[in-house]
Amino acid sequence: MAMTADGKIATANRTIASFGSPRDHAHLLELRATADAVMSGARTVDSAKINLGPGGAKFQKQRLKRGLAEFNLRIIVSGSGSLDPQAEVFRHAFSPIIILTTRRATANQLARLRRVATEVKICGAKEINFAAALRWLRRKWNVQRLLCEGGGDLNDALFRAGLVDELHLTVCPKIFGGRTAPTIAAGIGFKTLAQAKPLQLRSAHRVGAEMFLVYGKIG
Ligand SMILES: NC(=O)c1ccc[n+]([C@@H]2O[C@H](COP(=O)([O-])OP(=O)(O)OC[C@H]3O[C@@H](n4cnc5c(N)ncnc54)[C@H](OP(=O)(O)O)[C@@H]3O)[C@@H](O)[C@H]2O)c1
């Protein structure tokens, strides 16, 4: 995740969400090249012109050298099925697209999404059971390493489910402000300090005016 110095991942009006340097963007693609699948939330996917792919021949080569598929799987989370079937991601057919949803999605929404995705998987009644969803992804699609690229709502659900092993954070020298601007973990959050997720700082590198931080989970 790229984050401003005041902890935001987009402006309050959501118009600006890409604000890292070219180095930060390269870091994102380097990470994608280590993962079997890339996962994003519905609002990230339908608000931006992104395809969630490897990002070029250089990265495809790196993937093959590591024994990964040339193109990563793409996973989109949309609990209510509100994901836009016209989103840019569906215009790129290089790898399967899997949508995780719940029984809240209507038959109509499911039919629309099934027309554009490789598979639409219902993973719970009202909420997505991420532990079960990730087990299914491993079993059916052989996803061993998953890169979640946000946004904040999806990240929060994964933190609360205790499913995040590593957090890659780029701190960018900007202030966005705005009470409603999303942060790296928005959603519901933890209610007490005792519940807060403890992290261990694994590395910190400065490149230009940005800090590249890697945190690991404790325990
Ligand atoms: N700076 C960065 O690195 C970065 C990275 C990614 C995104 N962003 C920005 O962040 C903003 C989007 O973040 P966001 O937090 O608003 O949205 P988000 O997490 O991308 O998507 C939220 C939607 O995803 C689905 N979802 C997420 N968690 C879910 C869960 N636990 N169960 C079921 N469905 C779930 C829901 O879809 P339904 O409504 O269909 O149920 C929810 O409305 C955008 O402006 C984006 O550009 C910035």
PDB file of C-alpha atoms and ligand atoms in Angstrom:
ATOM      1  CA  MET A   1       0.000   0.000   0.000  1.00  0.00           C
ATOM      2  CA  ALA A   2       1.113   3.537  -0.766  1.00  0.00           C
ATOM      3  CA  MET A   3       0.191   5.866   2.092  1.00  0.00           C
ATOM      4  CA  THR A   4       0.537   9.617   2.652  1.00  0.00           C
ATOM      5  CA  ALA A   5       2.370  10.906   5.712  1.00  0.00           C
ATOM      6  CA  ASP A   6      -1.077  11.358   7.324  1.00  0.00           C
ATOM      7  CA  GLY A   7      -1.992   7.731   6.685  1.00  0.00           C
ATOM      8  CA  LYS A   8      -4.351   8.116   3.718  1.00  0.00           C
ATOM      9  CA  ILE A   9      -4.513   5.880   0.644  1.00  0.00           C
ATOM     10  CA  ALA A  10      -6.750   8.211  -1.405  1.00  0.00           C
ATOM     11  CA  THR A  11      -8.257  11.673  -1.095  1.00  0.00           C
ATOM     12  CA  ALA A  12     -11.633  12.029   0.641  1.00  0.00           C
ATOM     13  CA  ASN A  13     -13.355  12.450  -2.745  1.00  0.00           C
ATOM     14  CA  ARG A  14     -11.494   9.322  -3.986  1.00  0.00           C
ATOM     15  CA  THR A  15     -10.298  11.062  -7.156  1.00  0.00           C
ATOM     16  CA  ILE A  16      -6.595  10.694  -6.335  1.00  0.00           C
ATOM     17  CA  ALA A  17      -5.415   7.214  -5.408  1.00  0.00           C
ATOM     18  CA  SER A  18      -2.203   6.909  -7.394  1.00  0.00           C
ATOM     19  CA  PHE A  19       0.428   9.160  -5.884  1.00  0.00           C
ATOM     20  CA  GLY A  20       3.566   7.048  -5.325  1.00  0.00           C
ATOM     21  CA  SER A  21       6.772   7.548  -7.315  1.00  0.00           C
ATOM     22  CA  PRO A  22       7.791   5.369 -10.306  1.00  0.00           C
ATOM     23  CA  ARG A  23       9.962   3.426  -7.781  1.00  0.00           C
ATOM     24  CA  ASP A  24       6.880   2.693  -5.700  1.00  0.00           C
ATOM     25  CA  HIS A  25       5.024   1.481  -8.788  1.00  0.00           C
ATOM     26  CA  ALA A  26       7.974  -0.754  -9.720  1.00  0.00           C
ATOM     27  CA  HIS A  27       7.930  -2.142  -6.158  1.00  0.00           C
ATOM     28  CA  LEU A  28       4.269  -3.081  -6.616  1.00  0.00           C
ATOM     29  CA  LEU A  29       5.066  -4.939  -9.838  1.00  0.00           C
ATOM     30  CA  GLU A  30       8.073  -6.659  -8.201  1.00  0.00           C
ATOM     31  CA  LEU A  31       5.753  -7.907  -5.465  1.00  0.00           C
ATOM     32  CA  ARG A  32       3.169  -9.097  -7.995  1.00  0.00           C
ATOM     33  CA  ALA A  33       5.944 -11.101  -9.642  1.00  0.00           C
ATOM     34  CA  THR A  34       6.303 -13.160  -6.428  1.00  0.00           C
ATOM     35  CA  ALA A  35       2.620 -14.002  -5.981  1.00  0.00           C
ATOM     36  CA  ASP A  36       0.335 -16.629  -7.470  1.00  0.00           C
ATOM     37  CA  ALA A  37      -2.592 -14.237  -7.260  1.00  0.00           C
ATOM     38  CA  VAL A  38      -3.367 -10.549  -6.763  1.00  0.00           C
ATOM     39  CA  MET A  39      -6.524  -9.551  -4.872  1.00  0.00           C
ATOM     40  CA  SER A  40      -8.414  -6.234  -4.683  1.00  0.00           C
ATOM     41  CA  GLY A  41     -11.690  -4.898  -3.321  1.00  0.00           C
ATOM     42  CA  ALA A  42     -14.582  -3.895  -5.577  1.00  0.00           C
ATOM     43  CA  ARG A  43     -14.172  -0.119  -5.062  1.00  0.00           C
ATOM     44  CA  THR A  44     -10.493  -0.243  -5.991  1.00  0.00           C
ATOM     45  CA  VAL A  45     -11.218  -2.224  -9.138  1.00  0.00           C
ATOM     46  CA  ASP A  46     -14.170  -0.237 -10.393  1.00  0.00           C
ATOM     47  CA  SER A  47     -12.707   3.176  -9.605  1.00  0.00           C
ATOM     48  CA  ALA A  48      -9.452   2.849 -11.535  1.00  0.00           C
ATOM     49  CA  LYS A  49      -8.082   1.815 -14.900  1.00  0.00           C
ATOM     50  CA  ILE A  50      -6.212  -1.203 -13.569  1.00  0.00           C
ATOM     51  CA  ASN A  51      -5.844  -4.722 -14.936  1.00  0.00           C
ATOM     52  CA  LEU A  52      -4.078  -6.361 -11.914  1.00  0.00           C
ATOM     53  CA  GLY A  53      -1.615  -8.064 -14.282  1.00  0.00           C
ATOM     54  CA  PRO A  54       2.159  -8.639 -14.092  1.00  0.00           C
ATOM     55  CA  GLY A  55       2.981  -5.351 -15.836  1.00  0.00           C
ATOM     56  CA  GLY A  56       5.194  -6.433 -18.727  1.00  0.00           C
ATOM     57  CA  ALA A  57       7.489  -9.056 -20.270  1.00  0.00           C
ATOM     58  CA  LYS A  58      10.288  -8.420 -17.729  1.00  0.00           C
ATOM     59  CA  PHE A  59       8.001  -9.441 -14.847  1.00  0.00           C
ATOM     60  CA  GLN A  60       6.491 -12.371 -16.774  1.00  0.00           C
ATOM     61  CA  LYS A  61      10.054 -13.710 -17.237  1.00  0.00           C
ATOM     62  CA  GLN A  62      10.768 -13.296 -13.506  1.00  0.00           C
ATOM     63  CA  ARG A  63       7.588 -15.234 -12.725  1.00  0.00           C
ATOM     64  CA  LEU A  64       8.537 -18.127 -15.004  1.00  0.00           C
ATOM     65  CA  LYS A  65      12.050 -18.262 -13.515  1.00  0.00           C
ATOM     66  CA  ARG A  66      10.474 -18.599 -10.042  1.00  0.00           C
ATOM     67  CA  GLY A  67       8.293 -21.456 -11.218  1.00  0.00           C
ATOM     68  CA  LEU A  68       5.112 -19.341 -11.168  1.00  0.00           C
ATOM     69  CA  ALA A  69       2.536 -19.090 -13.939  1.00  0.00           C
ATOM     70  CA  GLU A  70       3.459 -16.432 -16.504  1.00  0.00           C
ATOM     71  CA  PHE A  71       0.395 -14.365 -15.510  1.00  0.00           C
ATOM     72  CA  ASN A  72      -0.948 -14.075 -11.964  1.00  0.00           C
ATOM     73  CA  LEU A  73      -4.532 -14.995 -11.133  1.00  0.00           C
ATOM     74  CA  ARG A  74      -6.776 -12.036 -10.343  1.00  0.00           C
ATOM     75  CA  ILE A  75      -9.215 -12.069  -7.433  1.00  0.00           C
ATOM     76  CA  ILE A  76     -11.838  -9.413  -6.735  1.00  0.00           C
ATOM     77  CA  VAL A  77     -13.895  -9.172  -3.552  1.00  0.00           C
ATOM     78  CA  SER A  78     -17.464  -7.896  -3.754  1.00  0.00           C
ATOM     79  CA  GLY A  79     -19.642  -9.069  -0.855  1.00  0.00           C
ATOM     80  CA  SER A  80     -22.860  -7.511  -2.193  1.00  0.00           C
ATOM     81  CA  GLY A  81     -22.069  -8.174  -5.852  1.00  0.00           C
ATOM     82  CA  SER A  82     -22.046  -4.421  -6.622  1.00  0.00           C
ATOM     83  CA  LEU A  83     -18.803  -4.714  -8.624  1.00  0.00           C
ATOM     84  CA  ASP A  84     -19.113  -3.005 -12.033  1.00  0.00           C
ATOM     85  CA  PRO A  85     -18.967  -5.647 -14.832  1.00  0.00           C
ATOM     86  CA  GLN A  86     -17.748  -2.857 -17.158  1.00  0.00           C
ATOM     87  CA  ALA A  87     -14.599  -2.259 -15.066  1.00  0.00           C
ATOM     88  CA  GLU A  88     -11.313  -2.049 -16.971  1.00  0.00           C
ATOM     89  CA  VAL A  89      -9.986  -5.276 -15.427  1.00  0.00           C
ATOM     90  CA  PHE A  90     -12.521  -7.355 -17.397  1.00  0.00           C
ATOM     91  CA  ARG A  91     -11.190  -6.017 -20.707  1.00  0.00           C
ATOM     92  CA  HIS A  92      -7.906  -7.916 -20.240  1.00  0.00           C
ATOM     93  CA  ALA A  93      -8.151 -11.673 -20.726  1.00  0.00           C
ATOM     94  CA  PHE A  94      -4.589 -12.796 -19.926  1.00  0.00           C
ATOM     95  CA  SER A  95      -5.455 -14.765 -16.745  1.00  0.00           C
ATOM     96  CA  PRO A  96      -8.496 -16.069 -14.848  1.00  0.00           C
ATOM     97  CA  ILE A  97     -10.540 -13.598 -12.799  1.00  0.00           C
ATOM     98  CA  ILE A  98     -12.218 -14.968  -9.677  1.00  0.00           C
ATOM     99  CA  ILE A  99     -14.850 -12.985  -7.803  1.00  0.00           C
ATOM    100  CA  LEU A 100     -15.471 -13.723  -4.116  1.00  0.00           C
ATOM    101  CA  THR A 101     -18.960 -12.765  -2.990  1.00  0.00           C
ATOM    102  CA  THR A 102     -21.722 -13.690  -0.528  1.00  0.00           C
ATOM    103  CA  ARG A 103     -25.356 -14.758  -0.681  1.00  0.00           C
ATOM    104  CA  ARG A 104     -26.244 -11.039  -0.414  1.00  0.00           C
ATOM    105  CA  ALA A 105     -25.586 -10.769  -4.173  1.00  0.00           C
ATOM    106  CA  THR A 106     -28.825 -11.050  -6.139  1.00  0.00           C
ATOM    107  CA  ALA A 107     -29.358 -13.634  -8.892  1.00  0.00           C
ATOM    108  CA  ASN A 108     -29.179 -10.787 -11.414  1.00  0.00           C
ATOM    109  CA  GLN A 109     -25.850  -9.512 -10.086  1.00  0.00           C
ATOM    110  CA  LEU A 110     -24.426 -13.027 -10.015  1.00  0.00           C
ATOM    111  CA  ALA A 111     -25.467 -13.592 -13.625  1.00  0.00           C
ATOM    112  CA  ARG A 112     -23.855 -10.286 -14.733  1.00  0.00           C
ATOM    113  CA  LEU A 113     -20.619 -11.104 -12.925  1.00  0.00           C
ATOM    114  CA  ARG A 114     -20.562 -14.697 -14.208  1.00  0.00           C
ATOM    115  CA  ARG A 115     -20.577 -13.337 -17.753  1.00  0.00           C
ATOM    116  CA  VAL A 116     -17.300 -11.454 -17.208  1.00  0.00           C
ATOM    117  CA  ALA A 117     -15.422 -13.558 -14.620  1.00  0.00           C
ATOM    118  CA  THR A 118     -13.902 -17.022 -14.846  1.00  0.00           C
ATOM    119  CA  GLU A 119     -15.534 -18.055 -11.565  1.00  0.00           C
ATOM    120  CA  VAL A 120     -17.821 -16.382  -9.042  1.00  0.00           C
ATOM    121  CA  LYS A 121     -17.517 -18.048  -5.645  1.00  0.00           C
ATOM    122  CA  ILE A 122     -20.001 -17.535  -2.817  1.00  0.00           C
ATOM    123  CA  CYS A 123     -18.011 -17.560   0.421  1.00  0.00           C
ATOM    124  CA  GLY A 124     -20.557 -16.849   3.137  1.00  0.00           C
ATOM    125  CA  ALA A 125     -24.101 -15.699   3.860  1.00  0.00           C
ATOM    126  CA  LYS A 126     -23.609 -12.035   4.805  1.00  0.00           C
ATOM    127  CA  GLU A 127     -19.858 -11.750   5.307  1.00  0.00           C
ATOM    128  CA  ILE A 128     -17.037 -13.368   3.410  1.00  0.00           C
ATOM    129  CA  ASN A 129     -15.340 -16.074   5.420  1.00  0.00           C
ATOM    130  CA  PHE A 130     -11.801 -15.258   4.299  1.00  0.00           C
ATOM    131  CA  ALA A 131     -10.145 -18.185   6.073  1.00  0.00           C
ATOM    132  CA  ALA A 132     -12.401 -20.573   4.136  1.00  0.00           C
ATOM    133  CA  ALA A 133     -12.036 -18.528   0.921  1.00  0.00           C
ATOM    134  CA  LEU A 134      -8.222 -18.660   1.062  1.00  0.00           C
ATOM    135  CA  ARG A 135      -8.325 -22.405   1.781  1.00  0.00           C
ATOM    136  CA  TRP A 136     -10.546 -22.845  -1.277  1.00  0.00           C
ATOM    137  CA  LEU A 137      -8.201 -20.685  -3.409  1.00  0.00           C
ATOM    138  CA  ARG A 138      -5.285 -22.843  -2.370  1.00  0.00           C
ATOM    139  CA  ARG A 139      -7.121 -26.091  -3.021  1.00  0.00           C
ATOM    140  CA  LYS A 140      -8.811 -25.216  -6.308  1.00  0.00           C
ATOM    141  CA  TRP A 141      -6.480 -22.616  -7.829  1.00  0.00           C
ATOM    142  CA  ASN A 142      -3.193 -23.538  -6.119  1.00  0.00           C
ATOM    143  CA  VAL A 143      -2.798 -20.034  -4.623  1.00  0.00           C
ATOM    144  CA  GLN A 144       0.085 -20.299  -2.170  1.00  0.00           C
ATOM    145  CA  ARG A 145       1.163 -16.679  -2.064  1.00  0.00           C
ATOM    146  CA  LEU A 146      -1.496 -13.998  -2.334  1.00  0.00           C
ATOM    147  CA  LEU A 147      -0.838 -10.276  -2.703  1.00  0.00           C
ATOM    148  CA  CYS A 148      -3.698  -8.102  -1.467  1.00  0.00           C
ATOM    149  CA  GLU A 149      -3.584  -4.596  -2.936  1.00  0.00           C
ATOM    150  CA  GLY A 150      -6.373  -3.053  -0.880  1.00  0.00           C
ATOM    151  CA  GLY A 151      -8.345  -0.948  -0.550  1.00  0.00           C
ATOM    152  CA  GLY A 152      -8.801  -0.182   3.076  1.00  0.00           C
ATOM    153  CA  ASP A 153     -12.022  -2.121   3.605  1.00  0.00           C
ATOM    154  CA  LEU A 154     -10.603  -5.343   2.253  1.00  0.00           C
ATOM    155  CA  ASN A 155      -7.311  -4.920   4.144  1.00  0.00           C
ATOM    156  CA  ASP A 156      -9.221  -4.406   7.394  1.00  0.00           C
ATOM    157  CA  ALA A 157     -11.177  -7.644   6.905  1.00  0.00           C
ATOM    158  CA  LEU A 158      -7.945  -9.579   6.338  1.00  0.00           C
ATOM    159  CA  PHE A 159      -6.258  -8.009   9.390  1.00  0.00           C
ATOM    160  CA  ARG A 160      -9.299  -8.821  11.560  1.00  0.00           C
ATOM    161  CA  ALA A 161      -9.284 -12.409  10.288  1.00  0.00           C
ATOM    162  CA  GLY A 162      -5.575 -12.681  11.219  1.00  0.00           C
ATOM    163  CA  LEU A 163      -4.635 -13.608   7.652  1.00  0.00           C
ATOM    164  CA  VAL A 164      -1.930 -11.031   6.893  1.00  0.00           C
ATOM    165  CA  ASP A 165       1.653 -12.310   7.103  1.00  0.00           C
ATOM    166  CA  GLU A 166       3.418  -9.261   5.749  1.00  0.00           C
ATOM    167  CA  LEU A 167       2.626  -5.578   5.135  1.00  0.00           C
ATOM    168  CA  HIS A 168       4.513  -3.592   2.495  1.00  0.00           C
ATOM    169  CA  LEU A 169       3.979   0.098   3.074  1.00  0.00           C
ATOM    170  CA  THR A 170       5.344   3.035   1.116  1.00  0.00           C
ATOM    171  CA  VAL A 171       5.127   6.303   3.028  1.00  0.00           C
ATOM    172  CA  CYS A 172       4.846   9.168   0.525  1.00  0.00           C
ATOM    173  CA  PRO A 173       5.728  12.758   1.431  1.00  0.00           C
ATOM    174  CA  LYS A 174       2.232  14.247   1.120  1.00  0.00           C
ATOM    175  CA  ILE A 175      -0.701  15.190   3.339  1.00  0.00           C
ATOM    176  CA  PHE A 176      -4.222  14.551   2.030  1.00  0.00           C
ATOM    177  CA  GLY A 177      -6.254  15.202   5.184  1.00  0.00           C
ATOM    178  CA  GLY A 178      -9.991  14.624   5.114  1.00  0.00           C
ATOM    179  CA  ARG A 179     -11.896  12.756   7.811  1.00  0.00           C
ATOM    180  CA  THR A 180     -13.415  10.350   5.286  1.00  0.00           C
ATOM    181  CA  ALA A 181     -10.298   9.721   3.212  1.00  0.00           C
ATOM    182  CA  PRO A 182      -9.598   5.960   3.336  1.00  0.00           C
ATOM    183  CA  THR A 183      -6.636   4.576   5.272  1.00  0.00           C
ATOM    184  CA  ILE A 184      -4.770   1.309   4.751  1.00  0.00           C
ATOM    185  CA  ALA A 185      -7.183  -0.468   7.104  1.00  0.00           C
ATOM    186  CA  ALA A 186     -10.607   1.188   7.130  1.00  0.00           C
ATOM    187  CA  GLY A 187     -13.704  -1.019   7.488  1.00  0.00           C
ATOM    188  CA  ILE A 188     -14.705  -1.976  11.041  1.00  0.00           C
ATOM    189  CA  GLY A 189     -11.365  -2.088  12.832  1.00  0.00           C
ATOM    190  CA  PHE A 190     -10.456  -3.270  16.327  1.00  0.00           C
ATOM    191  CA  LYS A 191     -12.188  -1.849  19.402  1.00  0.00           C
ATOM    192  CA  THR A 192      -9.497  -2.195  22.049  1.00  0.00           C
ATOM    193  CA  LEU A 193      -5.736  -1.827  22.292  1.00  0.00           C
ATOM    194  CA  ALA A 194      -5.565  -5.473  23.367  1.00  0.00           C
ATOM    195  CA  GLN A 195      -7.136  -6.512  20.060  1.00  0.00           C
ATOM    196  CA  ALA A 196      -4.885  -4.260  17.914  1.00  0.00           C
ATOM    197  CA  LYS A 197      -2.680  -6.254  15.540  1.00  0.00           C
ATOM    198  CA  PRO A 198       0.940  -6.128  16.688  1.00  0.00           C
ATOM    199  CA  LEU A 199       3.515  -5.907  13.898  1.00  0.00           C
ATOM    200  CA  GLN A 200       7.255  -6.238  13.745  1.00  0.00           C
ATOM    201  CA  LEU A 201       9.259  -3.871  11.531  1.00  0.00           C
ATOM    202  CA  ARG A 202      11.343  -6.109   9.258  1.00  0.00           C
ATOM    203  CA  SER A 203      12.984  -3.518   7.043  1.00  0.00           C
ATOM    204  CA  ALA A 204      12.998   0.205   6.300  1.00  0.00           C
ATOM    205  CA  HIS A 205      14.627   1.734   3.235  1.00  0.00           C
ATOM    206  CA  ARG A 206      14.603   5.309   2.113  1.00  0.00           C
ATOM    207  CA  VAL A 207      14.572   5.943  -1.648  1.00  0.00           C
ATOM    208  CA  GLY A 208      14.428   9.638  -2.484  1.00  0.00           C
ATOM    209  CA  ALA A 209      11.677  11.161  -0.362  1.00  0.00           C
ATOM    210  CA  GLU A 210       9.775   7.897   0.196  1.00  0.00           C
ATOM    211  CA  MET A 211      10.138   5.274   2.938  1.00  0.00           C
ATOM    212  CA  PHE A 212       9.682   1.627   1.995  1.00  0.00           C
ATOM    213  CA  LEU A 213       8.640  -0.326   5.083  1.00  0.00           C
ATOM    214  CA  VAL A 214       8.034  -4.037   5.510  1.00  0.00           C
ATOM    215  CA  TYR A 215       6.224  -5.300   8.587  1.00  0.00           C
ATOM    216  CA  GLY A 216       5.717  -8.922   9.577  1.00  0.00           C
ATOM    217  CA  LYS A 217       3.160 -10.346  11.950  1.00  0.00           C
ATOM    218  CA  ILE A 218       4.245 -11.343  15.433  1.00  0.00           C
ATOM    219  CA  GLY A 219       3.536 -14.927  16.402  1.00  0.00           C
TER     220      GLY A 219
HETATM  221  N1  LIG B   1      -2.775   4.016  -2.183  1.00  0.00           N
HETATM  222  C1  LIG B   1      -2.920   2.732  -2.396  1.00  0.00           C
HETATM  223  O1  LIG B   1      -1.956   1.953  -2.328  1.00  0.00           O
HETATM  224  C2  LIG B   1      -4.286   2.202  -2.749  1.00  0.00           C
HETATM  225  C3  LIG B   1      -4.427   0.822  -2.969  1.00  0.00           C
HETATM  226  C4  LIG B   1      -5.697   0.339  -3.246  1.00  0.00           C
HETATM  227  C5  LIG B   1      -6.787   1.198  -3.286  1.00  0.00           C
HETATM  228  N2  LIG B   1      -6.608   2.536  -3.089  1.00  0.00           N
HETATM  229  C6  LIG B   1      -7.772   3.448  -3.111  1.00  0.00           C
HETATM  230  O2  LIG B   1      -8.624   3.146  -2.021  1.00  0.00           O
HETATM  231  C7  LIG B   1      -9.976   3.418  -2.380  1.00  0.00           C
HETATM  232  C8  LIG B   1     -10.817   2.159  -2.219  1.00  0.00           C
HETATM  233  O3  LIG B   1     -10.707   1.662  -0.923  1.00  0.00           O
HETATM  234  P1  LIG B   1     -12.006   1.188  -0.137  1.00  0.00           P
HETATM  235  O4  LIG B   1     -11.565   0.771   1.215  1.00  0.00           O
HETATM  236  O5  LIG B   1     -13.044   2.230  -0.255  1.00  0.00           O
HETATM  237  O6  LIG B   1     -12.556  -0.026  -1.010  1.00  0.00           O
HETATM  238  P2  LIG B   1     -12.051  -1.508  -1.351  1.00  0.00           P
HETATM  239  O7  LIG B   1     -11.566  -2.230  -0.139  1.00  0.00           O
HETATM  240  O8  LIG B   1     -11.217  -1.494  -2.567  1.00  0.00           O
HETATM  241  O9  LIG B   1     -13.448  -2.102  -1.829  1.00  0.00           O
HETATM  242  C9  LIG B   1     -14.531  -2.093  -0.940  1.00  0.00           C
HETATM  243  C10 LIG B   1     -15.555  -3.050  -1.477  1.00  0.00           C
HETATM  244  O10 LIG B   1     -14.969  -4.349  -1.632  1.00  0.00           O
HETATM  245  C11 LIG B   1     -15.826  -5.325  -1.111  1.00  0.00           C
HETATM  246  N3  LIG B   1     -15.288  -5.778   0.170  1.00  0.00           N
HETATM  247  C12 LIG B   1     -14.200  -5.319   0.843  1.00  0.00           C
HETATM  248  N4  LIG B   1     -14.054  -6.006   1.974  1.00  0.00           N
HETATM  249  C13 LIG B   1     -15.057  -6.914   2.013  1.00  0.00           C
HETATM  250  C14 LIG B   1     -15.451  -7.914   2.926  1.00  0.00           C
HETATM  251  N5  LIG B   1     -14.805  -8.121   4.070  1.00  0.00           N
HETATM  252  N6  LIG B   1     -16.532  -8.664   2.650  1.00  0.00           N
HETATM  253  C15 LIG B   1     -17.229  -8.463   1.526  1.00  0.00           C
HETATM  254  N7  LIG B   1     -16.925  -7.528   0.606  1.00  0.00           N
HETATM  255  C16 LIG B   1     -15.844  -6.769   0.865  1.00  0.00           C
HETATM  256  C17 LIG B   1     -17.165  -4.619  -0.889  1.00  0.00           C
HETATM  257  O11 LIG B   1     -17.832  -4.679  -2.139  1.00  0.00           O
HETATM  258  P3  LIG B   1     -19.434  -4.625  -2.245  1.00  0.00           P
HETATM  259  O12 LIG B   1     -19.825  -3.199  -1.999  1.00  0.00           O
HETATM  260  O13 LIG B   1     -19.734  -5.096  -3.612  1.00  0.00           O
HETATM  261  O14 LIG B   1     -19.957  -5.539  -1.164  1.00  0.00           O
HETATM  262  C18 LIG B   1     -16.730  -3.208  -0.531  1.00  0.00           C
HETATM  263  O15 LIG B   1     -17.703  -2.217  -0.760  1.00  0.00           O
HETATM  264  C19 LIG B   1      -9.979   3.828  -3.832  1.00  0.00           C
HETATM  265  O16 LIG B   1      -9.994   5.229  -3.886  1.00  0.00           O
HETATM  266  C20 LIG B   1      -8.672   3.261  -4.318  1.00  0.00           C
HETATM  267  O17 LIG B   1      -8.217   3.899  -5.466  1.00  0.00           O
HETATM  268  C21 LIG B   1      -5.385   3.041  -2.814  1.00  0.00           C
END
